[in-house]
Amino acid sequence: MSTVQVAQALKLPPDEVGPALIALPEDQWFDRKSARIAPRELANVLIGFANAEGGVVVIGLADGTVEGTAARRAQLNDLQQASVEFSVPPVRAVGRRVPCRLPGGARDELLVLEVGPGTEVHANRRDEAYLRIGDQNHRLTFAQRQELVFDKQQTGYESRPVEAARVDQVDSILLDQYADAVDAPDPIRLLRARGLAVEDTLTVAGCLLFAENPQRFFPEAHVRVLRYRGRERGTGTRQQLVRDLRIEGPIPRQLIDAQAAIAEMEPVRRALVGGGRFGPVPLVPRDAWLEGVVNAAIHRSYSIGGDHIRVEIFDDRIEIASPGRFPGIVDLAEPLGAPRFARNPRVARVCADLHFGQELGIRRIYREMRDAGLGDPGYRQTAESVRLVLSGEPVDRGLDARLSESARITVGALRTAGRLSTGEVAELLDVTPPTALKRLRALRSAGLVEWVGKASRDPRAYWTLPPT
């Protein structure tokens, strides 16, 4: 759910606003609280939102009922001051009253607190830091907090003004569409309210999202879609590249154009299509690669120059590479358990409001791949980038269930990478090369992997999966 639905509910007549807000699911950007909540407890909720992507907290709703705030009017000032009194540094939260009606018809009010994403890590007076993950507020460990401090140093980049980028240089059609989506009467005022402009100057996020030509200021802020013949890139005269499309413009238009280009270039595979018959289907489920592209556009590091998002399409897989590493609070060994953290929270919010990207993120990619009977997505991280590999090869989940954890990791990595050296497998499993070699030889004896090389000490030797 995006913040658009919350904003629309808050504009309803008093007798409708409460039930409409109760009907909405709580999520990454929205929470409901009783007026009986203690200021200290409320502060923890606001801290969680500020440390993530911001959001909206509506006070006066509890247990599926509109309770209002009039009965506890004396405490409202304390609740409104919670973001200042009980958080360090103070959380930026704007409060307003919204008229509502109680179940019996009496007039009352809701207290609405709109929290912006913080540029530094917030904690309470006990020095406890929280992070909003989905519909829950999670207390961070010391190590997680330290990683969040580092990650937050990068989130401030998108809020910097771009001196030469003016609000009169926006794509007016795209901005009007966004203003209509969030029901805002003044598009330019909306840019300022969402941190996308400072007076008449666009910020980095505002420029990337709405400038007519953001590549004038950020030349590498584009998506490149490449189609290769076969399963290898090739080099020199053996290069297998057959199409190379550069997609520019503001982020929302890039995502639309990239979606069309990938769908056109994506190969097909044979699979069951219903009625017990086989037929052609896309190599990788559309929602899997689309979520991967959206995540790359939203979460890439735009402060890194000299690189761009690349979508490489092969006969057997799709690879999506984006500049910037995963946030430090994400454990790459457990991607399904990774908390949601936006390096560019303002970009993330606008894209969510325009229905690009889902709160599920990585989980959605896993679900789509598994539902299609394909291998799990593979994530590989270098010093400056993240690569997502989506293989079109069907996987035997029954076999996977019978493998040990290290064997399952090794076979899964080979499905996505195609080939790995013994040293790379050792690094993947966090074991010594002799231990990795012993395990690989056991897998080879079981017929699950193959070794390709000219001699036992061949530096170019590698391990791969046997042909099907």
Coordinates of C-alpha atoms in Angstrom, one line a residue, residues 19-439:
P19 CA -13.8 3.6 9.1
A20 CA -11.7 4.2 6.0
L21 CA -8.5 4.4 8.0
I22 CA -9.4 1.3 10.0
A23 CA -10.0 -0.6 6.8
L24 CA -6.5 0.1 5.5
P25 CA -3.7 -2.3 6.5
E26 CA -0.8 -1.1 8.6
D27 CA 2.4 -1.2 6.7
Q28 CA 5.8 0.4 6.1
W29 CA 4.3 3.9 6.0
F30 CA 1.2 3.8 8.1
D31 CA 0.2 3.0 11.7
R32 CA -2.8 3.4 14.0
K33 CA -2.6 4.1 17.7
S34 CA -5.0 4.6 20.6
A35 CA -5.2 8.0 22.2
R36 CA -4.3 6.1 25.4
I37 CA -0.7 5.5 24.2
A38 CA 2.0 6.9 26.4
P39 CA 4.2 9.6 24.9
R40 CA 7.4 7.6 25.5
E41 CA 5.9 4.6 23.6
L42 CA 4.6 6.9 20.8
A43 CA 8.1 8.3 20.5
N44 CA 9.5 4.9 19.8
V45 CA 7.0 4.5 16.9
L46 CA 8.0 7.9 15.5
I47 CA 11.7 7.0 15.8
G48 CA 11.1 3.8 13.8
F49 CA 9.5 5.7 11.0
A50 CA 12.1 8.4 10.9
N51 CA 14.9 5.9 10.8
A52 CA 13.2 4.2 7.8
E53 CA 11.3 6.1 5.1
G54 CA 8.9 8.2 7.2
G55 CA 5.2 7.7 7.3
V56 CA 1.9 8.6 8.9
V57 CA 0.7 7.8 12.5
V58 CA -3.0 8.3 13.2
I59 CA -4.0 8.6 16.8
G60 CA -7.5 7.9 18.0
L61 CA -8.2 4.5 16.4
A62 CA -8.0 1.3 18.5
D63 CA -9.2 -2.3 18.3
G64 CA -11.1 -1.6 15.0
T65 CA -13.0 1.3 16.6
V66 CA -13.0 5.1 16.2
E67 CA -12.3 6.3 19.7
G68 CA -11.3 9.9 18.9
T69 CA -9.1 12.1 21.1
A70 CA -11.5 14.4 22.8
A71 CA -11.7 12.2 26.0
R72 CA -8.0 12.7 26.4
R73 CA -7.6 16.2 25.2
A74 CA -5.3 17.1 28.1
Q75 CA -2.8 14.5 27.0
L76 CA -2.7 15.5 23.3
N77 CA -0.1 18.2 23.7
D78 CA 2.2 15.6 25.4
L79 CA 1.7 13.3 22.4
Q80 CA 2.4 16.0 19.9
Q81 CA 5.6 16.9 21.9
A82 CA 6.8 13.2 22.0
S83 CA 8.9 13.5 18.9
V84 CA 10.9 16.3 20.6
E85 CA 10.8 15.3 24.3
F86 CA 11.7 11.7 24.0
S87 CA 13.8 11.3 20.9
V88 CA 17.5 12.3 20.3
P89 CA 17.9 14.1 18.0
P90 CA 14.2 15.3 17.7
V91 CA 12.1 13.5 15.0
R92 CA 10.6 15.8 12.4
A93 CA 6.9 15.2 12.8
V94 CA 4.1 17.5 11.7
G95 CA 0.8 17.2 13.6
R96 CA -2.7 18.2 12.5
R97 CA -6.3 17.5 13.7
V98 CA -8.8 15.7 11.4
P99 CA -12.5 15.8 12.3
C100 CA -14.2 12.4 12.7
R101 CA -17.3 10.9 14.3
L102 CA -17.6 8.3 16.9
P103 CA -19.7 5.2 16.4
G104 CA -22.6 6.8 18.2
G105 CA -22.4 9.9 15.9
A106 CA -20.7 12.3 18.3
R107 CA -18.1 14.7 16.8
D108 CA -14.5 14.2 17.7
E109 CA -11.0 14.5 16.2
L110 CA -8.1 12.3 15.2
L111 CA -4.5 13.4 15.7
V112 CA -2.4 12.8 12.5
L113 CA 1.4 12.9 12.8
E114 CA 3.3 12.9 9.5
V115 CA 6.9 11.8 10.0
G116 CA 9.7 12.6 7.5
P117 CA 12.7 10.4 6.9
G118 CA 15.6 11.4 9.1
T119 CA 19.0 12.1 7.8
E120 CA 20.6 10.7 10.9
V121 CA 19.8 7.9 13.3
H122 CA 17.3 8.7 16.0
A123 CA 17.1 7.1 19.4
N124 CA 15.0 7.5 22.6
R125 CA 16.2 8.9 25.9
R126 CA 17.3 5.4 26.9
D127 CA 19.6 5.4 23.8
E128 CA 17.5 2.7 22.1
A129 CA 17.1 2.9 18.3
Y130 CA 14.1 1.5 16.4
L131 CA 13.5 0.8 12.7
R132 CA 10.1 0.4 10.9
I133 CA 10.1 -2.9 9.1
G134 CA 6.8 -3.7 7.4
D135 CA 4.0 -3.1 10.0
Q136 CA 6.3 -3.6 13.0
N137 CA 8.7 -1.4 15.0
H138 CA 12.0 -3.3 15.6
R139 CA 14.6 -2.4 18.2
L140 CA 18.0 -2.5 16.7
T141 CA 21.0 -4.3 18.1
F142 CA 24.2 -2.3 18.7
A143 CA 25.7 -3.7 15.5
Q144 CA 22.6 -2.9 13.5
R145 CA 22.6 0.6 14.8
Q146 CA 26.2 1.1 13.9
E147 CA 25.5 -0.1 10.3
L148 CA 22.4 2.2 10.2
V149 CA 24.6 5.2 11.2
F150 CA 26.8 4.5 8.1
D151 CA 23.8 3.9 5.8
K152 CA 22.1 7.2 7.0
Q153 CA 25.2 9.1 5.9
Q154 CA 24.2 8.2 2.3
T155 CA 20.5 9.0 2.6
G156 CA 21.2 12.7 2.9
Y157 CA 22.5 12.8 -0.7
E158 CA 19.1 12.8 -2.3
S159 CA 17.9 15.8 -0.3
R160 CA 20.7 18.1 -1.5
P161 CA 19.7 21.0 -3.8
V162 CA 21.0 20.8 -7.4
E163 CA 21.8 24.5 -8.0
A164 CA 21.2 24.5 -11.8
A165 CA 18.0 22.5 -11.6
R166 CA 14.9 24.7 -11.3
V167 CA 11.3 23.8 -10.7
D168 CA 10.4 25.3 -14.1
Q169 CA 12.5 22.6 -15.7
V170 CA 10.2 19.7 -14.6
D171 CA 8.3 17.3 -16.8
S172 CA 5.0 19.1 -16.2
I173 CA 2.9 16.2 -17.5
L174 CA 4.6 13.7 -15.2
L175 CA 4.4 16.1 -12.2
D176 CA 0.7 16.7 -12.8
Q177 CA 0.1 13.0 -12.9
Y178 CA 1.8 12.7 -9.5
A179 CA -0.1 15.5 -8.0
D180 CA -3.4 13.9 -9.2
A181 CA -2.3 10.6 -7.7
V182 CA -1.8 12.1 -4.2
D183 CA -4.7 14.6 -4.7
A184 CA -2.5 17.7 -4.3
P185 CA -3.9 20.9 -5.8
D186 CA -0.5 22.6 -6.2
P187 CA 2.2 20.5 -7.9
I188 CA 5.1 22.9 -7.0
R189 CA 4.0 23.2 -3.4
L190 CA 3.9 19.4 -3.4
L191 CA 7.5 19.2 -4.5
R192 CA 8.5 21.4 -1.6
A193 CA 6.4 19.5 0.9
R194 CA 7.9 16.2 -0.1
G195 CA 11.5 17.4 0.1
L196 CA 11.9 17.4 -3.7
A197 CA 12.5 21.1 -4.0
V198 CA 14.0 23.9 -1.8
E199 CA 12.2 27.0 -2.8
D200 CA 12.6 27.1 -6.6
T201 CA 15.5 24.6 -6.8
L202 CA 15.1 20.9 -7.2
T203 CA 16.8 18.5 -4.9
V204 CA 18.7 15.5 -6.2
A205 CA 15.6 13.3 -5.7
G206 CA 13.3 15.9 -7.3
C207 CA 15.7 16.2 -10.3
L208 CA 15.9 12.4 -10.7
L209 CA 12.1 12.0 -10.5
F210 CA 10.7 14.9 -12.3
A211 CA 13.3 16.9 -14.3
E212 CA 12.7 16.8 -18.1
N213 CA 16.3 15.8 -18.6
P214 CA 17.9 14.6 -15.3
Q215 CA 20.9 13.2 -17.3
R216 CA 22.0 16.7 -17.8
F217 CA 22.9 16.8 -14.1
F218 CA 23.4 13.0 -13.5
P219 CA 24.8 11.5 -16.8
E220 CA 24.9 8.0 -15.3
A221 CA 21.3 8.0 -14.0
H222 CA 20.0 5.8 -16.8
V223 CA 19.1 2.2 -17.5
R224 CA 20.9 0.1 -20.1
V225 CA 19.1 -3.0 -21.5
L226 CA 21.4 -5.5 -23.3
R227 CA 20.4 -8.7 -25.1
Y228 CA 23.0 -11.4 -25.7
R229 CA 22.9 -14.4 -28.0
G230 CA 23.4 -17.6 -26.0
R231 CA 24.6 -17.8 -22.4
E232 CA 27.8 -15.9 -22.5
R233 CA 28.8 -12.3 -23.1
G234 CA 31.8 -13.1 -25.2
T235 CA 34.7 -10.8 -25.8
G236 CA 36.3 -9.1 -28.9
T237 CA 35.2 -10.7 -32.1
R238 CA 33.3 -13.4 -30.2
Q239 CA 31.1 -10.9 -28.4
Q240 CA 27.5 -12.1 -28.3
L241 CA 25.7 -8.7 -27.9
V242 CA 22.9 -8.3 -30.4
R243 CA 20.9 -5.3 -28.9
D244 CA 22.0 -2.4 -26.6
L245 CA 19.3 0.1 -25.6
R246 CA 20.0 3.1 -23.4
I247 CA 16.9 4.4 -21.5
E248 CA 17.0 8.0 -20.1
G249 CA 14.5 10.5 -18.7
P250 CA 13.1 10.8 -15.2
I251 CA 12.9 7.6 -13.1
P252 CA 9.1 6.9 -13.6
R253 CA 9.5 7.2 -17.4
Q254 CA 12.7 5.0 -17.3
L255 CA 10.8 2.3 -15.5
I256 CA 7.9 2.3 -18.0
D257 CA 10.3 2.3 -21.0
A258 CA 12.6 -0.4 -19.5
Q259 CA 9.6 -2.6 -18.7
A260 CA 8.6 -2.5 -22.4
A261 CA 12.1 -3.1 -23.7
I262 CA 12.8 -6.1 -21.4
A263 CA 9.4 -7.7 -22.2
E264 CA 10.2 -7.4 -25.9
M265 CA 13.7 -8.8 -25.6
E266 CA 13.1 -11.6 -23.1
P267 CA 13.3 -15.1 -24.6
V268 CA 10.7 -17.8 -23.8
R269 CA 11.0 -21.3 -22.4
R270 CA 8.7 -24.3 -22.5
A271 CA 6.6 -25.0 -19.4
L272 CA 3.2 -26.4 -18.4
V273 CA 0.6 -23.8 -19.4
G274 CA -2.6 -25.6 -18.3
G275 CA -4.6 -28.6 -19.3
G276 CA -1.5 -30.8 -18.9
R277 CA 0.0 -29.2 -22.0
F278 CA 3.4 -27.6 -22.5
G279 CA 3.8 -24.2 -24.2
P280 CA 5.9 -21.1 -24.4
V281 CA 6.2 -18.9 -21.4
P282 CA 8.5 -16.0 -20.6
L283 CA 11.9 -17.1 -19.4
V284 CA 11.5 -15.4 -16.0
P285 CA 8.2 -14.2 -14.5
R286 CA 7.6 -10.6 -15.4
D287 CA 6.9 -9.5 -11.8
A288 CA 10.3 -11.0 -10.7
W289 CA 12.4 -9.0 -13.1
L290 CA 10.2 -5.9 -12.9
E291 CA 10.6 -5.8 -9.1
G292 CA 14.3 -6.2 -9.6
V293 CA 14.5 -3.3 -11.9
V294 CA 12.4 -1.1 -9.7
N295 CA 14.5 -2.0 -6.7
A296 CA 17.6 -1.1 -8.6
A297 CA 16.2 2.3 -9.6
I298 CA 15.0 3.1 -6.2
H299 CA 17.9 1.9 -4.1
R300 CA 20.9 2.4 -6.3
S301 CA 23.6 4.8 -5.1
Y302 CA 23.2 7.9 -7.3
S303 CA 26.3 9.5 -5.6
I304 CA 28.5 6.9 -7.4
G305 CA 29.6 8.3 -10.7
G306 CA 30.8 6.3 -13.7
D307 CA 28.2 3.5 -13.5
H308 CA 24.6 2.9 -14.4
I309 CA 21.9 0.2 -14.0
R310 CA 22.3 -2.7 -16.5
V311 CA 19.8 -5.3 -17.4
E312 CA 21.5 -8.1 -19.3
I313 CA 19.3 -10.7 -21.0
F314 CA 20.7 -14.1 -21.9
D315 CA 19.1 -17.2 -23.3
D316 CA 19.0 -18.8 -19.9
R317 CA 18.8 -15.9 -17.4
I318 CA 18.4 -12.2 -16.7
E319 CA 21.0 -10.2 -14.7
I320 CA 20.3 -6.8 -13.1
A321 CA 23.3 -4.8 -11.8
S322 CA 23.1 -1.5 -9.9
P323 CA 25.7 0.8 -8.4
G324 CA 26.1 0.7 -4.6
R325 CA 26.2 -2.1 -2.1
F326 CA 23.4 -3.4 0.1
P327 CA 22.8 -1.3 3.2
G328 CA 25.0 -2.5 6.1
I329 CA 21.9 -3.7 8.1
V330 CA 21.1 -6.2 5.4
D331 CA 22.6 -9.7 5.8
L332 CA 23.3 -10.9 2.3
A333 CA 23.4 -14.5 3.5
E334 CA 19.8 -14.2 4.6
P335 CA 18.2 -12.0 1.9
L336 CA 14.6 -13.1 2.7
G337 CA 15.0 -11.8 6.2
A338 CA 16.5 -8.5 5.1
P339 CA 14.8 -5.4 6.6
R340 CA 13.5 -2.8 4.2
F341 CA 15.8 0.3 4.2
A342 CA 15.7 2.9 1.5
R343 CA 18.9 4.6 0.6
N344 CA 16.7 7.2 -1.2
P345 CA 13.6 7.4 0.9
R346 CA 12.0 10.3 -1.1
V347 CA 12.5 8.5 -4.4
A348 CA 11.1 5.3 -2.8
R349 CA 8.0 7.2 -1.5
V350 CA 7.2 8.8 -4.9
C351 CA 7.7 5.5 -6.8
A352 CA 5.4 3.8 -4.3
D353 CA 2.8 6.5 -4.7
L354 CA 2.9 6.0 -8.5
H355 CA 2.6 2.2 -7.9
F356 CA 6.1 1.3 -8.8
G357 CA 7.6 -1.2 -6.4
Q358 CA 6.0 -3.2 -3.6
E359 CA 6.6 -3.3 0.1
L360 CA 7.5 -7.0 -0.3
G361 CA 10.6 -6.2 -2.3
I362 CA 13.0 -9.2 -2.2
R363 CA 10.3 -11.5 -0.8
R364 CA 8.2 -10.9 -3.9
I365 CA 11.0 -11.8 -6.2
Y366 CA 11.6 -15.1 -4.3
R367 CA 7.9 -15.9 -4.4
E368 CA 7.5 -15.3 -8.1
M369 CA 10.5 -17.4 -8.9
R370 CA 9.4 -20.3 -6.7
D371 CA 5.9 -20.2 -8.0
A372 CA 7.3 -20.6 -11.5
G373 CA 9.3 -23.6 -10.4
L374 CA 12.6 -21.7 -11.0
G375 CA 15.7 -21.4 -8.8
D376 CA 15.9 -18.8 -6.1
P377 CA 17.2 -15.4 -7.1
G378 CA 21.0 -15.0 -6.6
Y379 CA 22.6 -11.9 -5.2
R380 CA 26.2 -11.1 -5.7
Q381 CA 27.9 -8.1 -4.2
T382 CA 31.1 -6.4 -5.2
A383 CA 32.9 -3.4 -3.6
E384 CA 30.7 -1.0 -5.5
S385 CA 27.6 -2.8 -6.9
V386 CA 24.9 -5.5 -6.4
R387 CA 24.0 -8.0 -9.1
L388 CA 20.7 -9.9 -9.1
V389 CA 20.7 -13.1 -11.2
L390 CA 17.3 -14.6 -12.2
S391 CA 17.8 -18.0 -13.8
G392 CA 15.2 -19.5 -16.2
E393 CA 16.4 -23.0 -15.4
P394 CA 13.7 -25.1 -13.6
V395 CA 14.8 -26.4 -10.2
D396 CA 14.2 -29.7 -8.4
R397 CA 13.0 -28.6 -5.0
G398 CA 12.7 -32.2 -3.9
L399 CA 16.4 -32.6 -4.5
D400 CA 17.2 -29.3 -2.7
A401 CA 15.3 -30.5 0.3
R402 CA 17.6 -33.6 0.5
L403 CA 20.8 -31.6 0.3
S404 CA 22.9 -30.3 3.2
E405 CA 22.9 -26.6 3.7
S406 CA 26.4 -26.1 2.2
A407 CA 25.5 -28.3 -0.8
R408 CA 22.3 -26.4 -1.4
I409 CA 24.1 -23.1 -1.3
T410 CA 26.8 -24.4 -3.7
V411 CA 24.3 -25.8 -6.2
G412 CA 22.1 -22.7 -6.0
A413 CA 25.1 -20.4 -6.6
L414 CA 26.1 -22.5 -9.6
R415 CA 22.6 -22.2 -11.0
T416 CA 22.8 -18.5 -11.0
A417 CA 26.5 -17.9 -11.7
G418 CA 27.0 -20.7 -14.2
R419 CA 30.5 -21.4 -13.1
L420 CA 32.6 -20.9 -10.0
S421 CA 36.2 -21.6 -9.1
T422 CA 37.1 -23.5 -5.9
G423 CA 38.2 -20.3 -4.3
E424 CA 34.9 -18.6 -5.0
V425 CA 33.0 -21.5 -3.5
A426 CA 35.3 -21.4 -0.4
E427 CA 34.5 -17.7 0.0
L428 CA 30.8 -18.4 -0.5
L429 CA 30.7 -21.1 2.2
D430 CA 33.2 -19.2 4.5
V431 CA 35.5 -22.3 4.6
T432 CA 39.1 -23.0 3.6
P433 CA 39.8 -24.0 -0.1
P434 CA 40.7 -27.6 0.9
T435 CA 37.4 -27.9 2.7
A436 CA 35.5 -26.5 -0.2
L437 CA 37.3 -28.8 -2.6
K438 CA 36.4 -31.8 -0.5
R439 CA 32.7 -30.9 -0.5

